[in-house]
mmCIF file of C-alpha atoms and ligand atoms in Angstrom:
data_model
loop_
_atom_site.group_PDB
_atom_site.id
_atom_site.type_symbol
_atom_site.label_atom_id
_atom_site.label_comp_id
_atom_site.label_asym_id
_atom_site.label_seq_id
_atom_site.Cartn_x
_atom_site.Cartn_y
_atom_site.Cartn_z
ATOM 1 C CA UNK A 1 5.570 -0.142 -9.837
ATOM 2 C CA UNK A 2 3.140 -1.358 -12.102
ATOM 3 C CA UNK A 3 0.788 -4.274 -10.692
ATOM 4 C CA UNK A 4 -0.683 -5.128 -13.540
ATOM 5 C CA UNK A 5 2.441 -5.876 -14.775
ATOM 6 C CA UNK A 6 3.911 -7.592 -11.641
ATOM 7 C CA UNK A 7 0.843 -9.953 -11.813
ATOM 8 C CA UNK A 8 1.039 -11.291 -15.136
ATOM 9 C CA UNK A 9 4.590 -11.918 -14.812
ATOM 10 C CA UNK A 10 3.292 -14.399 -11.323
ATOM 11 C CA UNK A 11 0.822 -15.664 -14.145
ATOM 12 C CA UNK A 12 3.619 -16.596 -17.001
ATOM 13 C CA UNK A 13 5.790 -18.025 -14.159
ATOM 14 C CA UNK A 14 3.227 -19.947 -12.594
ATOM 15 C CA UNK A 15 1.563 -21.347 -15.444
ATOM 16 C CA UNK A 16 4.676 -21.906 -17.494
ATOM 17 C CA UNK A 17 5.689 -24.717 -14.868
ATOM 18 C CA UNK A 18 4.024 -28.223 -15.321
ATOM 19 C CA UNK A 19 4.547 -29.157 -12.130
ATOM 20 C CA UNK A 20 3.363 -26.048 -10.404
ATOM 21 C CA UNK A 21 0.098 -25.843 -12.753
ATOM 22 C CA UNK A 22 -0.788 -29.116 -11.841
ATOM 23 C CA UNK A 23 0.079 -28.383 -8.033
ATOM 24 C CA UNK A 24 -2.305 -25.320 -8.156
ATOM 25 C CA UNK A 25 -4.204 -23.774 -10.614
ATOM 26 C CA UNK A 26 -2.957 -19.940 -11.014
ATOM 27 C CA UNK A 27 -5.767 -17.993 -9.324
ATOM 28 C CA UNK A 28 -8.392 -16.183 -10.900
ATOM 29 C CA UNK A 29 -9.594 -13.875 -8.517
ATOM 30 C CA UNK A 30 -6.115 -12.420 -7.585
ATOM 31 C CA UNK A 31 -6.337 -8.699 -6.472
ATOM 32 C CA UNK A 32 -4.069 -5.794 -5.783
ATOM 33 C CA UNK A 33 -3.893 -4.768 -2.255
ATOM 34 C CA UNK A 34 -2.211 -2.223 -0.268
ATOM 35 C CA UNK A 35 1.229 -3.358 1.197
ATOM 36 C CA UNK A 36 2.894 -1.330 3.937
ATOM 37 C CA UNK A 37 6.609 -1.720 3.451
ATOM 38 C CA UNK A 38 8.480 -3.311 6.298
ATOM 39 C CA UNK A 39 12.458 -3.560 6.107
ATOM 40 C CA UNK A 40 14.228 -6.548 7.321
ATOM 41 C CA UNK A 41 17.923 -7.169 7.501
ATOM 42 C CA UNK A 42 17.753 -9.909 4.804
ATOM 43 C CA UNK A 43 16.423 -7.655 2.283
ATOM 44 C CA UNK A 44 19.326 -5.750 2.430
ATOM 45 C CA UNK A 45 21.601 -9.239 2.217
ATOM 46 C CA UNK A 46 19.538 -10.075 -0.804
ATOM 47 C CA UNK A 47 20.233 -6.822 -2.827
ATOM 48 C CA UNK A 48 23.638 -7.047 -2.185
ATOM 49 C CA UNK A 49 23.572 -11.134 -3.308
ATOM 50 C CA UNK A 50 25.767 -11.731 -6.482
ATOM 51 C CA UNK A 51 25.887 -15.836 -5.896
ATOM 52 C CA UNK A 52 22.481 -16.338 -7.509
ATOM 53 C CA UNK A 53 23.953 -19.159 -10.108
ATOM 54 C CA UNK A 54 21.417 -19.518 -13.208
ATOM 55 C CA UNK A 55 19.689 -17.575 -16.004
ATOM 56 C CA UNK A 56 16.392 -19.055 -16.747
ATOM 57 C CA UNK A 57 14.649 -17.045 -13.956
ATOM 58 C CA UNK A 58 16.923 -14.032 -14.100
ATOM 59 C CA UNK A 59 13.108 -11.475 -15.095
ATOM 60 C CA UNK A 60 11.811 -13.199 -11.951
ATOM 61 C CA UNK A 61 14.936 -12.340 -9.933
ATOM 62 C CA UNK A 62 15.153 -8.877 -11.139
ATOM 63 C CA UNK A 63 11.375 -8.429 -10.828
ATOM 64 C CA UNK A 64 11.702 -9.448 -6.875
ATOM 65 C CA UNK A 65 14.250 -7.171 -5.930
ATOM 66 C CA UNK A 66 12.264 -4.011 -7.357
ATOM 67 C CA UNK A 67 9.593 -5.504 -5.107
ATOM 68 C CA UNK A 68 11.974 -5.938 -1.984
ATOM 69 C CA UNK A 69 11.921 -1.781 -0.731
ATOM 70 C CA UNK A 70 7.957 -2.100 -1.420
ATOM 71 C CA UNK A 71 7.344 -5.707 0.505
ATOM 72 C CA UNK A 72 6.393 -6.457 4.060
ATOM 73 C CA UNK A 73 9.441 -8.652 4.804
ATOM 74 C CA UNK A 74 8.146 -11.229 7.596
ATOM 75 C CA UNK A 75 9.399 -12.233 10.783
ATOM 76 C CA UNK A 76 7.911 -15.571 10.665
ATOM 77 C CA UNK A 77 10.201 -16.846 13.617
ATOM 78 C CA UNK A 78 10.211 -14.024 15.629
ATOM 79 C CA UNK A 79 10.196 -15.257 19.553
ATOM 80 C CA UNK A 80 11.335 -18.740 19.040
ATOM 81 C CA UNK A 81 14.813 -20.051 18.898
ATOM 82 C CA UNK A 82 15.694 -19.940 15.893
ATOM 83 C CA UNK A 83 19.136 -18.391 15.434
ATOM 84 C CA UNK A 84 19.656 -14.557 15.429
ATOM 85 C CA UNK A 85 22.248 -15.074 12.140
ATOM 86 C CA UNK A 86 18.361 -17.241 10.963
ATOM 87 C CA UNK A 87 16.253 -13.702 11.940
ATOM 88 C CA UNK A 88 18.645 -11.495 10.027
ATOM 89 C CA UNK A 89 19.393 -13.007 7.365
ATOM 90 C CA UNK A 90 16.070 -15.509 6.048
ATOM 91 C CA UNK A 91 13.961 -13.839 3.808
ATOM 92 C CA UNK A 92 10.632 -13.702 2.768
ATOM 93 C CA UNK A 93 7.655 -11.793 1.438
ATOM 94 C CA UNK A 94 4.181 -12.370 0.368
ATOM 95 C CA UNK A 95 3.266 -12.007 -3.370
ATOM 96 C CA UNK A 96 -0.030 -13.175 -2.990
ATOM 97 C CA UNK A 97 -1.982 -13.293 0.726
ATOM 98 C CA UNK A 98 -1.584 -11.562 3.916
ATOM 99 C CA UNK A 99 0.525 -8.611 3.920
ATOM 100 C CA UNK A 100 0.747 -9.117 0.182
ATOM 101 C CA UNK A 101 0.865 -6.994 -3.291
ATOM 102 C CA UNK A 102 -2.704 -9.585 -4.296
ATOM 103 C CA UNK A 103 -5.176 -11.144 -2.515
ATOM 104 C CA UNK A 104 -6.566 -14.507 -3.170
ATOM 105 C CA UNK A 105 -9.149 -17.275 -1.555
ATOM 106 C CA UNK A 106 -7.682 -19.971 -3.920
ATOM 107 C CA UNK A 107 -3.519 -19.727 -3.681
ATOM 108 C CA UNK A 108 -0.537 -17.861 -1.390
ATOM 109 C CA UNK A 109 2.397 -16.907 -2.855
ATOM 110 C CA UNK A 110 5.783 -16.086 -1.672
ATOM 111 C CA UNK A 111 9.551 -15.253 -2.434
ATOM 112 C CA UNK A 112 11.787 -16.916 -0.220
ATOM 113 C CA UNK A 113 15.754 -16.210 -0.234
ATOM 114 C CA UNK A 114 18.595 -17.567 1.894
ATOM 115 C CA UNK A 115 22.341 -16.429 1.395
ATOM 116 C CA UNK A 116 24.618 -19.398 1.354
ATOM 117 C CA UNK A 117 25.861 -21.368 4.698
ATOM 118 C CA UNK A 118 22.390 -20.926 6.412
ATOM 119 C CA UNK A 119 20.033 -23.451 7.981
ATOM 120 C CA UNK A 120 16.594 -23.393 8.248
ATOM 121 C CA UNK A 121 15.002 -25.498 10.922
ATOM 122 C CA UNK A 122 12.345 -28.353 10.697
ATOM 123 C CA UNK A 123 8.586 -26.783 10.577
ATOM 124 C CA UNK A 124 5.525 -27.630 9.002
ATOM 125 C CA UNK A 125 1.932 -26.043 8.536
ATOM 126 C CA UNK A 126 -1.107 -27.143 7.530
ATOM 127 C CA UNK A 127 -1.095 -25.532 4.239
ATOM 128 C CA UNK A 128 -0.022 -27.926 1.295
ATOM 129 C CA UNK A 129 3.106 -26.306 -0.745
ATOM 130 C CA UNK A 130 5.490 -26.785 -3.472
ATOM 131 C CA UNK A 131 8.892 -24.592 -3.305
ATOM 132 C CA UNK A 132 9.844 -23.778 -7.209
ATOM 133 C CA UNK A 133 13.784 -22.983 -7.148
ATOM 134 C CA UNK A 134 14.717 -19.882 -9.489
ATOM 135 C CA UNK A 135 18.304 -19.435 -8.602
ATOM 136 C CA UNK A 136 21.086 -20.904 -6.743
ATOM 137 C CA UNK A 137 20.590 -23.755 -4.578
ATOM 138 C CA UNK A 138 19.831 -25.837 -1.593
ATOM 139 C CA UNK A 139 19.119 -28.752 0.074
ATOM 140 C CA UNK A 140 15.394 -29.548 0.961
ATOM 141 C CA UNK A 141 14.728 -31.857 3.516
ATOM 142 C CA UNK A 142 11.617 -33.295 4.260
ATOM 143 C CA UNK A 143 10.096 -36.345 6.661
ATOM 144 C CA UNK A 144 10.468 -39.617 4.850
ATOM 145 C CA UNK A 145 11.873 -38.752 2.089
ATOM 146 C CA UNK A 146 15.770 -38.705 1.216
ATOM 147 C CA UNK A 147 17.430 -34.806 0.804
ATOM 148 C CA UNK A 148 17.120 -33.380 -2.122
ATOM 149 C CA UNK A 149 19.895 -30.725 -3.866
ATOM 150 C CA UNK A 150 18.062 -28.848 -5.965
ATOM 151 C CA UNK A 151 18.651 -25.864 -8.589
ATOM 152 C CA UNK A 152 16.826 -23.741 -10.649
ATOM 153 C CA UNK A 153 13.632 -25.132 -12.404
ATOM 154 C CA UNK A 154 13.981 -27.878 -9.308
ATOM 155 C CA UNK A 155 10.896 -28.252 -7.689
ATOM 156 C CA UNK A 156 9.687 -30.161 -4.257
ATOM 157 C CA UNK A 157 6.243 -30.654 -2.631
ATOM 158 C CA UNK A 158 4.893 -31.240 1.281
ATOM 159 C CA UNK A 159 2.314 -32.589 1.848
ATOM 160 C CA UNK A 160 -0.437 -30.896 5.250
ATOM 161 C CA UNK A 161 2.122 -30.945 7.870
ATOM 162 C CA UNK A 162 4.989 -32.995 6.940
ATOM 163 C CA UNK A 163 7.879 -31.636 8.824
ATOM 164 C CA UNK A 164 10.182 -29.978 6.451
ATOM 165 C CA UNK A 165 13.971 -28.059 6.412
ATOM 166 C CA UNK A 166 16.439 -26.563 3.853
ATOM 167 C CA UNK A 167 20.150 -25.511 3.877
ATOM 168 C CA UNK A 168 22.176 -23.686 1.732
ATOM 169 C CA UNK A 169 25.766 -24.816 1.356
ATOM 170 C CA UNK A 170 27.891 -22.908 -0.984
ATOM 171 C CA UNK A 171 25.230 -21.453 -3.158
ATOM 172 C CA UNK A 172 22.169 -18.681 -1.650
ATOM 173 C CA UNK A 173 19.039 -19.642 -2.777
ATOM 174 C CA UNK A 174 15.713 -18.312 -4.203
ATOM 175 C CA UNK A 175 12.436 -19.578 -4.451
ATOM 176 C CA UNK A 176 9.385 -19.071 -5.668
ATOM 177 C CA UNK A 177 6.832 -20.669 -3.123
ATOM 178 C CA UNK A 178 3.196 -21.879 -3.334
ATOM 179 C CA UNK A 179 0.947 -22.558 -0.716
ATOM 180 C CA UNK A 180 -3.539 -24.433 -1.437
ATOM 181 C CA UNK A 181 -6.084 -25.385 1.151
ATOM 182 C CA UNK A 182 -5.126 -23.795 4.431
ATOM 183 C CA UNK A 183 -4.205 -20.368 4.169
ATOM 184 C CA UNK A 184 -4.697 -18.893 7.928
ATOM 185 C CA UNK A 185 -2.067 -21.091 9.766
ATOM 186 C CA UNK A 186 1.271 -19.824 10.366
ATOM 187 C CA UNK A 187 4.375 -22.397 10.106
ATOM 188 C CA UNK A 188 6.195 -23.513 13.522
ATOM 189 C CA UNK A 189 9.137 -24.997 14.102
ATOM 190 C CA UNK A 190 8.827 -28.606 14.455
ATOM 191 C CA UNK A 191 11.173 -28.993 17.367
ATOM 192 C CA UNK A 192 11.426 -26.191 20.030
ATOM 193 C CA UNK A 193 15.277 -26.120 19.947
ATOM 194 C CA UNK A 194 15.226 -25.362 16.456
ATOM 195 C CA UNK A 195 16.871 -28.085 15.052
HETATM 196 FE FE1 LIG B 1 6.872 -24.686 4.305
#
């Protein structure tokens, strides 16, 4: 895999959004770190995903699933109750951060995918973030503000802690995710029941 190459494709993506440029400024002091591969069931559901609807981000797509054998796929919710179906299947890796192809002090990156028909509970963190959707689509849910459906190009922002959830319907789902200010603080699940 070549990083070099990897990173300025983060840079055109990032940087070719208004909204996600004005969000966050792309990083300048990203670099390449080691990752140690870690497998999760829903890398396997997202290399066998067809549903991704769209073209606009279909580099990015392919680009992330090249990545997906190489990435430390997290177990965020591990040891709460979220669903087993939610453990399996929910998927996510760092692009830039902890356990991460980059490092930065200025911006976290992720990829986040869900496979249609899932749910993913209310949480929050302290970290500010804006979810950029490059395929498919879901609905994101946050406190105080009215559900959003969103698509590819769709983006949404919460603010330090504002409880926030997503479901896929039909459609999986893939995001590009963004994360400024408070790096060190894992999300939890807003209600202990998972809801
Ligand atoms: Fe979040």
């Amino acid at each position: 895999m070549d990083f070099d190459h990897v990173l300025e494709h983060l840079r055109q993506l990032h940087t070719g959004h208004d909204d996600l440029r004005a969000f966050c400024d792309f990083p300048d002091d990203v670099v390449a770190q080691p990752v140690m591969a870690r497998h999760m069931g829903a890398k396997d559901h997202f290399d066998a995903e067809t549903g991704l609807i769209g073209n606009e981000y279909a580099a990015t797509r392919s680009l992330l699933k090249q990545l997906g054998p190489l990435a430390y796929w997290r177990d965020t919710y591990a040891g709460t109750n979220v669903s087993e179906r939610f453990m399996d299947e929910f998927g996510c890796f760092s692009l830039i951060g902890h356990n991460g192809f980059f490092k930065s002090d200025q911006m976290n990156a992720w990829m986040v995918y869900m496979p249609a028909g899932l749910y993913y509970p209310w949480h929050q963190h302290p970290a500010e973030e804006m979810y950029l959707c490059l395929a498919g689509e879901a609905v994101f849910k946050k406190d105080g503000a009215p559900d959003q459906h969103m698509g590819e190009g769709g983006v949404t922002l919460h603010a330090s802690n504002q409880p926030h959830a997503m479901e896929t319907l039909d459609h999986p789902v893939l995001c590009y995710v963004v994360w400024r200010n408070e790096f060190t603080t894992k999300p939890v699940l807003t209600y202990d029941d998972a809801t």
